Protein backbone atom coordinates (compact mmCIF):
# COMPACT_ATOMS: atom_id res chain seq x y z
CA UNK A 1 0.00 0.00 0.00
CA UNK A 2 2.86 2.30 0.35
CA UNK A 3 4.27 1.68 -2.29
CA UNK A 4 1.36 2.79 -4.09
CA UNK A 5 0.99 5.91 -2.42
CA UNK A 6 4.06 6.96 -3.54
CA UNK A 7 3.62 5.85 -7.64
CA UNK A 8 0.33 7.89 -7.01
CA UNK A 9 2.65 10.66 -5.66
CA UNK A 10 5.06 10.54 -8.73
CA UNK A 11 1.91 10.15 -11.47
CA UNK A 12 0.55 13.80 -10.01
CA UNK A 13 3.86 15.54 -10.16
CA UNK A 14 4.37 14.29 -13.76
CA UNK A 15 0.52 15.01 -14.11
CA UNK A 16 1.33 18.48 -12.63
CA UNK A 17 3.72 19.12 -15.36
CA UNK A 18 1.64 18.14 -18.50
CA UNK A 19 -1.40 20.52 -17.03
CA UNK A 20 1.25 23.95 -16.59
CA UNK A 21 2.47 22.62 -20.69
CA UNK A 22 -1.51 22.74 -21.34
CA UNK A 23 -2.50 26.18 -19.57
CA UNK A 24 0.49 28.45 -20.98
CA UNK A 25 -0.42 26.83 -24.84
CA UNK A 26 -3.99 28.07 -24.36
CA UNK A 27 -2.73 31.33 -23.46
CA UNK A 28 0.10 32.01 -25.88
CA UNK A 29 -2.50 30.24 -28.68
CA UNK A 30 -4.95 33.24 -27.65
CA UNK A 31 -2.55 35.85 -27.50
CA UNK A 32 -0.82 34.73 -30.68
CA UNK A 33 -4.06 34.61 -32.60
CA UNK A 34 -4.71 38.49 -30.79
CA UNK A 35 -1.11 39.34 -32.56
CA UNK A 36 -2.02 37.97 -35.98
CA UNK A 37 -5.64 40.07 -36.01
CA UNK A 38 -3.42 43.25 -35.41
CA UNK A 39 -0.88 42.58 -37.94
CA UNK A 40 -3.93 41.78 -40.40
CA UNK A 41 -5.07 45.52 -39.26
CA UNK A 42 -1.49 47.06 -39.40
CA UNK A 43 -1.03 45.64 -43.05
CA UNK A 44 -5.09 46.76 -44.23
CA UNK A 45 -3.96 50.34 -42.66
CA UNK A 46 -0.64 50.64 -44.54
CA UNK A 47 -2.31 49.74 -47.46
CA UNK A 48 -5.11 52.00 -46.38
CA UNK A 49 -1.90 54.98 -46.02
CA UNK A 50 -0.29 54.21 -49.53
CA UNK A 51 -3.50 54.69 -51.13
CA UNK A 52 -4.42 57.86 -49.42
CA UNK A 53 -0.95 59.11 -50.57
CA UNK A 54 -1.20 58.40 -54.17
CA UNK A 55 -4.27 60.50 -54.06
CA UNK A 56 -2.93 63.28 -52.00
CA UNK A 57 -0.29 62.99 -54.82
CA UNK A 58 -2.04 63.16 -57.66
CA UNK A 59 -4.29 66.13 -56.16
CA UNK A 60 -1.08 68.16 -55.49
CA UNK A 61 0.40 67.44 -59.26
CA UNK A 62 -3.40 68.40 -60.58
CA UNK A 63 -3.05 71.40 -57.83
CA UNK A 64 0.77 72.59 -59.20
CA UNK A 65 -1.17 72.22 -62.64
CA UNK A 66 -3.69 74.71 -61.61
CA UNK A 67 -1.70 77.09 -60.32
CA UNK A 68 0.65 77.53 -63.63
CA UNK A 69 -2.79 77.69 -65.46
CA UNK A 70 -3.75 80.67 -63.14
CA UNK A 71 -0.75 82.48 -63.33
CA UNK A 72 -1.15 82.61 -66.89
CA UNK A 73 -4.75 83.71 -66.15
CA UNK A 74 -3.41 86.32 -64.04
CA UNK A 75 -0.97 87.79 -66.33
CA UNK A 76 -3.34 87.74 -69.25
CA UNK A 77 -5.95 89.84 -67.15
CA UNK A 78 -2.85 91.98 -65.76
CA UNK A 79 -1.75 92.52 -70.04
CA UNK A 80 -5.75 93.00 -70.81
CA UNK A 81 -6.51 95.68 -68.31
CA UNK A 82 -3.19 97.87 -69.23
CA UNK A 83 -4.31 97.25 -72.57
CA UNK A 84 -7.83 98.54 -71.91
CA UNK A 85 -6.27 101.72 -69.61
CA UNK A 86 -4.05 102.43 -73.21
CA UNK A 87 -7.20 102.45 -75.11
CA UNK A 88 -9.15 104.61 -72.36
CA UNK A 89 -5.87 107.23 -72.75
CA UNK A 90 -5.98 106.87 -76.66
CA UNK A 91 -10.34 107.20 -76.79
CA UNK A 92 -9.78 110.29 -74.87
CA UNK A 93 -7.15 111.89 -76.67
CA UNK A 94 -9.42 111.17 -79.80
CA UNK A 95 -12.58 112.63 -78.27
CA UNK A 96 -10.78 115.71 -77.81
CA UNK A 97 -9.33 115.75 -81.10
CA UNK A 98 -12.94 115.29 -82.45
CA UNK A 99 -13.73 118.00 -79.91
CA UNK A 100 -11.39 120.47 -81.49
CA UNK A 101 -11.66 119.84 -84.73
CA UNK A 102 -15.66 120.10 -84.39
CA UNK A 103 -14.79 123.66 -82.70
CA UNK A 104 -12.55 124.38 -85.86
CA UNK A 105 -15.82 123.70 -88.38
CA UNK A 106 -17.78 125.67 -86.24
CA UNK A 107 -15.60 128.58 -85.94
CA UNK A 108 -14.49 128.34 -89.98
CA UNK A 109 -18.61 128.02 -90.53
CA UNK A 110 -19.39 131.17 -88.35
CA UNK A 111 -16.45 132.85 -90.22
CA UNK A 112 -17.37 131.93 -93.71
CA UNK A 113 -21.13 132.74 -92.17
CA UNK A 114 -20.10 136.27 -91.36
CA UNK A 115 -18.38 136.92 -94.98
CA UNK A 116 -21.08 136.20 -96.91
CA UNK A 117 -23.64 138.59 -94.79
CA UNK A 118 -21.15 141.07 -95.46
CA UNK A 119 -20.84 140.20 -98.93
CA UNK A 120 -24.65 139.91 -99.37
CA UNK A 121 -24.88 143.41 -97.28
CA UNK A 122 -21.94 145.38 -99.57
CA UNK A 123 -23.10 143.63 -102.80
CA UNK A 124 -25.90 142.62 -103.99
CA UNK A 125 -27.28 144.94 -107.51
CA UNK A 126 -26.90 147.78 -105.81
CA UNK A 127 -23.73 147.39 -104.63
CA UNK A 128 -22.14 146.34 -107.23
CA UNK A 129 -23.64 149.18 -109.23
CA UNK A 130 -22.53 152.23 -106.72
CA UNK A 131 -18.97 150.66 -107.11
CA UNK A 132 -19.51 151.23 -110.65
CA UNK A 133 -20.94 154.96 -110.84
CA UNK A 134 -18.25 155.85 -107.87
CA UNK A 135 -15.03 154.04 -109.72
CA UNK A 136 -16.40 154.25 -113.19
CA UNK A 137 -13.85 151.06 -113.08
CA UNK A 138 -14.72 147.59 -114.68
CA UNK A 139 -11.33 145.75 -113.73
CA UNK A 140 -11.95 146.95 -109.99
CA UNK A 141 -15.03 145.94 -109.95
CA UNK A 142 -14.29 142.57 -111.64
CA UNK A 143 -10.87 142.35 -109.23
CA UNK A 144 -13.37 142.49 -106.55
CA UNK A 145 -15.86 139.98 -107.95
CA UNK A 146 -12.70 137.44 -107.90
CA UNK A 147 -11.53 137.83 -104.95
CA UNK A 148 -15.50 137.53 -103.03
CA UNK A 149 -15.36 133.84 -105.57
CA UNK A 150 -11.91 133.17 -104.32
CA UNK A 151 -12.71 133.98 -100.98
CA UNK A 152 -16.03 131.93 -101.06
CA UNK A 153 -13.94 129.06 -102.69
CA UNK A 154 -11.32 129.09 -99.89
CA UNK A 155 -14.18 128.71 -97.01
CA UNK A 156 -15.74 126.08 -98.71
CA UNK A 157 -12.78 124.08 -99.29
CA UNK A 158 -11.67 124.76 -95.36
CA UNK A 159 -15.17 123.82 -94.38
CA UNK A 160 -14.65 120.38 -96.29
CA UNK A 161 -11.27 119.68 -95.00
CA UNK A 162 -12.82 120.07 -90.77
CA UNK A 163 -15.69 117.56 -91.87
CA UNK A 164 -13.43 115.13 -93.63
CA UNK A 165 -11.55 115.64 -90.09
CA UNK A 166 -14.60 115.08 -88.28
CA UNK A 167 -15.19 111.82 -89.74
CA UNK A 168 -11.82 110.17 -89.96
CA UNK A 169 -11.56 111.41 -86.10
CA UNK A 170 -15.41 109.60 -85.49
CA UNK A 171 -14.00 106.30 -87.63
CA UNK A 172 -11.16 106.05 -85.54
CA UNK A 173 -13.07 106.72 -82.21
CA UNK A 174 -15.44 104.06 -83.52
CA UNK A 175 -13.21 101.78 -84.12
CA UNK A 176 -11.63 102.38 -80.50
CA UNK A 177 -14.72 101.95 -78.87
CA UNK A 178 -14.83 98.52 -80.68
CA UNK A 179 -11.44 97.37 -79.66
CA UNK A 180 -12.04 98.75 -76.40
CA UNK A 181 -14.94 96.52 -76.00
CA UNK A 182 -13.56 93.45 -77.42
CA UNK A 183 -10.35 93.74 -74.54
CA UNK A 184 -13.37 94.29 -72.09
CA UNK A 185 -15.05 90.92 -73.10
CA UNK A 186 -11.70 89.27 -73.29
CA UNK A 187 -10.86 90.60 -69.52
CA UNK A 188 -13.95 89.80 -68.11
CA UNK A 189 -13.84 86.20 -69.21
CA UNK A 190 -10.08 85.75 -68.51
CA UNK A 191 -11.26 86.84 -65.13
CA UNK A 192 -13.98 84.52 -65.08
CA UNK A 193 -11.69 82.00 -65.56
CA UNK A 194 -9.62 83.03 -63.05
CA UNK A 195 -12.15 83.31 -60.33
CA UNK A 196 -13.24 79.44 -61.34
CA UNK A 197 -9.50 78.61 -61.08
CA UNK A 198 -9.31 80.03 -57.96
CA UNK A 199 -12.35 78.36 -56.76
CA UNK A 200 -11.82 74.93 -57.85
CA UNK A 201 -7.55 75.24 -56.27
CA UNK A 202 -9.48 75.88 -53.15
CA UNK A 203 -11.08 72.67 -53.23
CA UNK A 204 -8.12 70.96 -54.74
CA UNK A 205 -6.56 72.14 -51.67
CA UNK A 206 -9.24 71.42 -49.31
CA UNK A 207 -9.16 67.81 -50.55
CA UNK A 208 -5.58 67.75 -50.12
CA UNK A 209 -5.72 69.24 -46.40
CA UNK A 210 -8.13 66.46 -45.93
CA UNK A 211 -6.10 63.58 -47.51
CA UNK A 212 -3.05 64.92 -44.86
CA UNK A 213 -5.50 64.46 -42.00
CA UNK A 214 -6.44 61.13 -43.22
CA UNK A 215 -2.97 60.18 -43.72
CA UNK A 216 -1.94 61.55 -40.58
CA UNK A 217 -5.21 59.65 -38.69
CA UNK A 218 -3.89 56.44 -40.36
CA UNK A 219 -0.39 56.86 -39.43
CA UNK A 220 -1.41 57.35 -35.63
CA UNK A 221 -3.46 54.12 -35.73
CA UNK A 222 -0.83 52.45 -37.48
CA UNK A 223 1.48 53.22 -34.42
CA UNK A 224 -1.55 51.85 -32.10
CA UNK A 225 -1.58 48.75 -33.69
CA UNK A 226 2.70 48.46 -33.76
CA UNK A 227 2.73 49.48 -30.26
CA UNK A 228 -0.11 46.93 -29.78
CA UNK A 229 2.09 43.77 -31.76
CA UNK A 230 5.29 44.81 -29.51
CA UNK A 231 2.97 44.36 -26.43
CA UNK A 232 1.67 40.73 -27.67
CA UNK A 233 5.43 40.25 -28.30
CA UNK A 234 6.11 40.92 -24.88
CA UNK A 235 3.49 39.01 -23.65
CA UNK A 236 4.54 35.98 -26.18
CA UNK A 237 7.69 35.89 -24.30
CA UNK A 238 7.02 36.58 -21.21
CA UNK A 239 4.45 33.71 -21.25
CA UNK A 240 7.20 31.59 -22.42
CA UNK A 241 9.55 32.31 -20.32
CA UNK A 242 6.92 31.35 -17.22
CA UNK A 243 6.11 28.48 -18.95
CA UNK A 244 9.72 27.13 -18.99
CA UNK A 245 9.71 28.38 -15.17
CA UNK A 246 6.98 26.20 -14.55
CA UNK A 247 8.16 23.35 -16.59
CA UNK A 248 11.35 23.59 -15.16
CA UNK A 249 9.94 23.43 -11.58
CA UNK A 250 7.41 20.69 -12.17
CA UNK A 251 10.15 18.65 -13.94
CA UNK A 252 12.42 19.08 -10.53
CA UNK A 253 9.47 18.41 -8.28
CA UNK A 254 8.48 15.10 -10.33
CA UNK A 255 12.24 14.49 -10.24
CA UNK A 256 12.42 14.65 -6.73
CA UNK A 257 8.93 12.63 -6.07
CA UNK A 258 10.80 9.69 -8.20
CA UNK A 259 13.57 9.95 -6.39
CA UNK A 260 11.90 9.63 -3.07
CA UNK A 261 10.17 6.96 -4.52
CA UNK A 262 12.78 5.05 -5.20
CA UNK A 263 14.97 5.51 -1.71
CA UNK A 264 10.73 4.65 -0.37
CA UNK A 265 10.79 1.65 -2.56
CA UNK A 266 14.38 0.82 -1.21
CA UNK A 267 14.12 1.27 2.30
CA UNK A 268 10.91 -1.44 1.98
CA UNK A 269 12.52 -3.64 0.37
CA UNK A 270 15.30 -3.66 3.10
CA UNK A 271 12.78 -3.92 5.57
CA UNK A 272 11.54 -6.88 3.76
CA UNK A 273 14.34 -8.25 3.86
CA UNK A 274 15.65 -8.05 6.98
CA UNK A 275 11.88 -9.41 8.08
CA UNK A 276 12.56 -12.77 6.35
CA UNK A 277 15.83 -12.95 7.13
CA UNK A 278 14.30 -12.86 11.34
CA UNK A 279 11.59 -15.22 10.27
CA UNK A 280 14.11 -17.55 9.10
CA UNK A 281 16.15 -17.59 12.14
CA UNK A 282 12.84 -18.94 14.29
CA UNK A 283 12.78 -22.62 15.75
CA UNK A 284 9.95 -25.11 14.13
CA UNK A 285 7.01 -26.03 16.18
CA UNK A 286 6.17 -28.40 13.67
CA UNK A 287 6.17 -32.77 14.08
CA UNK A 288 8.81 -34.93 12.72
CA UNK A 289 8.95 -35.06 9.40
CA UNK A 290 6.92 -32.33 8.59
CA UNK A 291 8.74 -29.41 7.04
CA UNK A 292 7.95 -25.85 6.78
CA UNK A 293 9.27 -25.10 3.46
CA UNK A 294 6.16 -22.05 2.62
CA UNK A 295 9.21 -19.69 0.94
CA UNK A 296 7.03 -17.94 -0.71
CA UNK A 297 7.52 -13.86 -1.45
CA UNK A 298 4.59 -11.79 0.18
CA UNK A 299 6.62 -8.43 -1.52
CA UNK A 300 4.59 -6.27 -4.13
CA UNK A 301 5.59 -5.91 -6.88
CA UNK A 302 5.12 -2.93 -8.98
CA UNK A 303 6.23 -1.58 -12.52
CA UNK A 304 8.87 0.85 -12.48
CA UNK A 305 7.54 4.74 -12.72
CA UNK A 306 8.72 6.37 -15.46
CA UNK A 307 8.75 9.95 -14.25
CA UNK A 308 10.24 11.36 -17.50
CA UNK A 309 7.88 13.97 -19.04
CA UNK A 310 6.95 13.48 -22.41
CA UNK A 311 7.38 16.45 -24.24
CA UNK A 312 6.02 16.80 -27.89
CA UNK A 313 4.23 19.81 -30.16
CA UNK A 314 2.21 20.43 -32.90
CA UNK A 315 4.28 21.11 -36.11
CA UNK A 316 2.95 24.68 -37.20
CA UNK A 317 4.37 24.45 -41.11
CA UNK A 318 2.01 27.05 -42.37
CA UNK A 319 3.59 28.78 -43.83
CA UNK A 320 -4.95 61.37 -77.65
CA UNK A 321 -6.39 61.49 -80.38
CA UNK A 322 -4.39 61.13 -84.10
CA UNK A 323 -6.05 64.17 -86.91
CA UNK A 324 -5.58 61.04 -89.24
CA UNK A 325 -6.23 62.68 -92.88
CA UNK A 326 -7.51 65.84 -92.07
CA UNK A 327 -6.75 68.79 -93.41
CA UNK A 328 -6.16 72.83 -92.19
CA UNK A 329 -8.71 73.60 -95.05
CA UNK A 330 -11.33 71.46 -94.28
CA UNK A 331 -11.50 72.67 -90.61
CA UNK A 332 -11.28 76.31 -92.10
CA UNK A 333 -14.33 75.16 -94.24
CA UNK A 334 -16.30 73.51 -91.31
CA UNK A 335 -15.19 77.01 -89.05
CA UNK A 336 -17.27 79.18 -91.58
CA UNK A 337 -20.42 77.36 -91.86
CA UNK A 338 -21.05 78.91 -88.71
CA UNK A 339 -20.06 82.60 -88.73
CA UNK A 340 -23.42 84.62 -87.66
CA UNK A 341 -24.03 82.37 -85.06
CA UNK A 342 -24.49 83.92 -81.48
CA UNK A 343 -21.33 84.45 -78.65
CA UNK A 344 -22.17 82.77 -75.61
CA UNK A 345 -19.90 82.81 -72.65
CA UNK A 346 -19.14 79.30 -71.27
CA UNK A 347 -21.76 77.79 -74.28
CA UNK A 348 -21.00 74.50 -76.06
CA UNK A 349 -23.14 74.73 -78.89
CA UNK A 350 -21.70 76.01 -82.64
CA UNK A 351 -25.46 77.09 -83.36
CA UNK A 352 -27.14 77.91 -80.56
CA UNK A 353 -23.78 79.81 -78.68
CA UNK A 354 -20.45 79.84 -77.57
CA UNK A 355 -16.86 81.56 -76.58
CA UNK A 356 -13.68 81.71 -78.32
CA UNK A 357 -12.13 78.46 -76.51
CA UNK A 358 -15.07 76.45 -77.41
CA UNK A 359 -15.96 77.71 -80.83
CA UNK A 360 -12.24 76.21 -81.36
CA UNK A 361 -13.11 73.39 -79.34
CA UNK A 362 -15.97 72.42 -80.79
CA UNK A 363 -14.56 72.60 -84.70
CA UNK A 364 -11.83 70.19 -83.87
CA UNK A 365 -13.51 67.87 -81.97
CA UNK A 366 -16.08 67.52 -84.74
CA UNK A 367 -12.61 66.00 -86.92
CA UNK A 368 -11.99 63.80 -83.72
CA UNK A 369 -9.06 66.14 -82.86
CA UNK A 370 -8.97 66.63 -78.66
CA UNK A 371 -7.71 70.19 -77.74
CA UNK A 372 -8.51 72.27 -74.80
CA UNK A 373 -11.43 73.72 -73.78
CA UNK A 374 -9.77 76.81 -72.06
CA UNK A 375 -7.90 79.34 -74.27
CA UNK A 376 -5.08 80.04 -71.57
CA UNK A 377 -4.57 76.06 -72.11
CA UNK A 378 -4.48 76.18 -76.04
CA UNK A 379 -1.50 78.42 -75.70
CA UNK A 380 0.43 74.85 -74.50
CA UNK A 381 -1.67 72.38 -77.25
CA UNK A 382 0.26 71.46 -80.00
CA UNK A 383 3.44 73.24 -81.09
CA UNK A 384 4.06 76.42 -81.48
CA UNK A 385 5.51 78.15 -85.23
CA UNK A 386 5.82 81.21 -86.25
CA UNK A 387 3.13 83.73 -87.66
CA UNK A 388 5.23 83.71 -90.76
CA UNK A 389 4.83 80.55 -91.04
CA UNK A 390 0.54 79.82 -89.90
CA UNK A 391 -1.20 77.49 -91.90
CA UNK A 392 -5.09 77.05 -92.52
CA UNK A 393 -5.90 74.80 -89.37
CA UNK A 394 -3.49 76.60 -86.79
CA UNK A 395 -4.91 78.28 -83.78
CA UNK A 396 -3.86 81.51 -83.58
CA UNK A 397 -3.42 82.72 -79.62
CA UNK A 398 -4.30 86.35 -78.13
CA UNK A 399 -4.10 87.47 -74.37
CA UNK A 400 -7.36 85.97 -73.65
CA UNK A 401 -8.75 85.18 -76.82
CA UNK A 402 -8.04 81.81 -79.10
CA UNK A 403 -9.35 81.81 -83.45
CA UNK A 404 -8.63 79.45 -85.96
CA UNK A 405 -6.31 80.85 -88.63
CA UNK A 406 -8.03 81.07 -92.12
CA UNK A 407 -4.95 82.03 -94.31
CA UNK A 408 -4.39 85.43 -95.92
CA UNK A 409 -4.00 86.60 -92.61
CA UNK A 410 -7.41 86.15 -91.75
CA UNK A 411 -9.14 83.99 -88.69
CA UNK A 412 -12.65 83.06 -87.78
CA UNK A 413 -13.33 82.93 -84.04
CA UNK A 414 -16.18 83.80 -81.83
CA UNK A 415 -15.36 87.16 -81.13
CA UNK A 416 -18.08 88.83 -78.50
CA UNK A 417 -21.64 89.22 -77.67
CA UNK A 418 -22.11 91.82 -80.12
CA UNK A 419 -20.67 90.23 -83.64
CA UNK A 420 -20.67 86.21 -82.21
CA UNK A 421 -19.05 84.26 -84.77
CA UNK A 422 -17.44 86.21 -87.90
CA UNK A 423 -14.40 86.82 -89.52
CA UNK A 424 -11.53 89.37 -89.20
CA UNK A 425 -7.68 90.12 -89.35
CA UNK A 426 -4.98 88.02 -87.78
CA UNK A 427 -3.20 90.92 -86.45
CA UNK A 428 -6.25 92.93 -85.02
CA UNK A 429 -3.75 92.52 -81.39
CA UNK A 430 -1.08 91.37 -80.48
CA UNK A 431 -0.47 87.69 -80.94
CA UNK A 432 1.09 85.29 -78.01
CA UNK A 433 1.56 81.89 -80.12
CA UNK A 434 0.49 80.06 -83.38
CA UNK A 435 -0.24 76.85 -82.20
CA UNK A 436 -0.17 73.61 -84.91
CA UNK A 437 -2.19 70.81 -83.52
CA UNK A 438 -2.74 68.44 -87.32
């Protein structure tokens, strides 16, 4: 019976063992399979960050693209408005030319006015005859008759001159008044434009502020869920290193159970021993002839314990367009069906209305031939040649202002609200580039 109490002994220490092995598996499975989920977060999130930055980067290149299209906005409102102040200085100068020289055919009228009363006063029949009776001298009086013609002659001829004046003065201020509303039309949509540019950078950049918080949000999670895998690392090891603490001790404990075991299992054997030995040594009682021989062994016997701890594990080995034939001509030709038609700002329509930019627009994209739909952004279509050098199909470009060159140093473009779509000279302003886009 003893001897059985102590196998029992040396089965719970190795039992002992096993169940520590068991609880810290458990717990290292759970906080393993807690350290996977986070990774599985941290990678989503990084791929979450890269994302975010690809779009904060292509907002910033569409942004930087914006801003050089504004500039040029900028300056072309800047070159349109000191254009329009020059033509203010030069309307005025030419209303008070027309001013003056109106004065002048007054003045010369009144004078020539005043001469011929006193003509008509001095003369007349009976003028003419007292100068006659009182002279008694045909060659005066003819002398005088010459010099009233030439003197009439010389009035009229002045009073010609100041209303040829007048009206070559009223062409020109005409004409001013046109120009000076054409550069008004052109300034007011260049700063259209630039008022929509600046709007839509402001929500470029708004976007862009908000990708940065994103990124930045992401970035700090990221760092939750890295400091959060270092602390399951932590915990991995430290669970381990209890683990083999515990092992360790249970495997000294269920050494030291065998081993008092086996000095148990000695020290009854010895005892057994030395019993029979003093049960041997006793006289028989028995009769003659009759022999006690009853040797037999009242010991238990017992298998040995085997108090080494198995030890085993799972085996985790998971591992743009092409112009194709077209020609300069035929876009010239397609341009002109349309001259008449009305100039609407910001329209899309060759019939029914539309600007400069999308009267050009609209002709080439009828050929299949993309180009911009802003005129500051024609200036960069294409590639550029020389005015000497403009073909039929190039698109000639003004500060503000875009027409398709017709040849003969002519263009058709929608000009403004009060001509729409017609025809004029090339050189009617200055000209920024001569774009070739076929």
């Amino acid at each position: 019976m003893k001897r059985k109490r102590l196998v029992a002994l040396g089965l719970i220490a190795v039992l002992g063992c096993t169940q520590v092995v068991t609880v810290y598996a458990d717990e290292m499975e759970q906080v393993q399979q807690q350290k996977e989920d986070a990774s599985e977060s941290l990678d989503a999130l990084t791929d979450s960050i890269t994302d975010l930055e690809a779009q904060k980067s292509q907002i910033e290149s569409e942004i930087n693209s914006l801003d050089g299209q504004l500039i040029t906005t900028i300056a072309s409102v800047n070159m349109l408005n000191e254009q329009i102040t020059d033509q203010e200085a030069a309307l005025a100068q030419t209303e008070q030319e027309l001013e003056a020289a109106q004065a002048n055919r007054d003045e010369q009228y009144q004078s020539m006015m005043n001469r011929m009363q006193y003509i008509y006063e001095k003369g007349g029949n009976g003028g003419w005859a007292t100068i006659l009776l009182e002279n008694g001298n045909f060659a005066d009086l003819l002398n005088r008759a010459e010099y009233t013609q030439q003197l009439y002659d010389y009035d009229r001829e002045c009073l010609e001159q100041f209303v040829q004046t007048i009206n070559t003065v009223s062409e020109l201020q005409n004409q001013q008044e046109t120009e000076m509303a054409n550069l008004q039309v052109m300034r007011d949509e260049q700063e259209s434009q630039q008022a929509s540019l600046e709007q839509l950078l402001e929500e470029k950049r708004a976007t862009s502020s908000d990708y940065d918080l994103q990124i930045q949000q992401a970035n700090e999670k990221a760092d939750e869920y890295q400091q959060l895998i270092e602390e399951y690392n932590s915990k991995l090891q430290e669970l381990e290193a209890q683990r083999q603490a515990e092992e360790e001790a249970a495997r000294k404990a269920a050494e030291e159970a065998a081993a008092a075991q086996a000095a148990a299992e000695e020290a009854a054997r010895q005892e057994e021993a030395n019993q029979a030995a003093q049960d041997n040594s006793t006289p028989s009682t028995s009769n003659p002839g009759t022999s006690n021989s009853d040797n037999s062994d009242n010991g238990y016997y017992e298998d040995p314990v085997d108090d080494s701890t198995p030890s085993g594990g799972a085996d985790s080995g998971d591992s743009g367009t092409s112009s194709g034939s077209t020609t300069g001509q035929a876009i010239v030709n397609y341009a002109l069906q349309f001259v008449g038609n009305p100039y609407v700002w910001g329209g899309n329509s060759l019939t029914n209305g539309t600007d400069c930019s999308g009267f050009v627009h609209l002709v080439f994209a009828h050929f299949g031939i993309s180009v911009s739909r802003q005129s500051g952004a024609l200036q960069s279509d294409g590639y550029a040649v020389p005015y000497s050098e403009a073909q039929p199909g190039d698109i000639i470009c003004y500060a503000g202002h875009v027409a398709i060159y017709m040849g003969n140093g002519q263009i058709v473009h929608a000009a403004n609200e009060q001509v729409g779509i017609t025809t004029g000279s090339a050189t009617y302003t200055s000209i920024i580039t001569v774009r070739r886009v076929i």
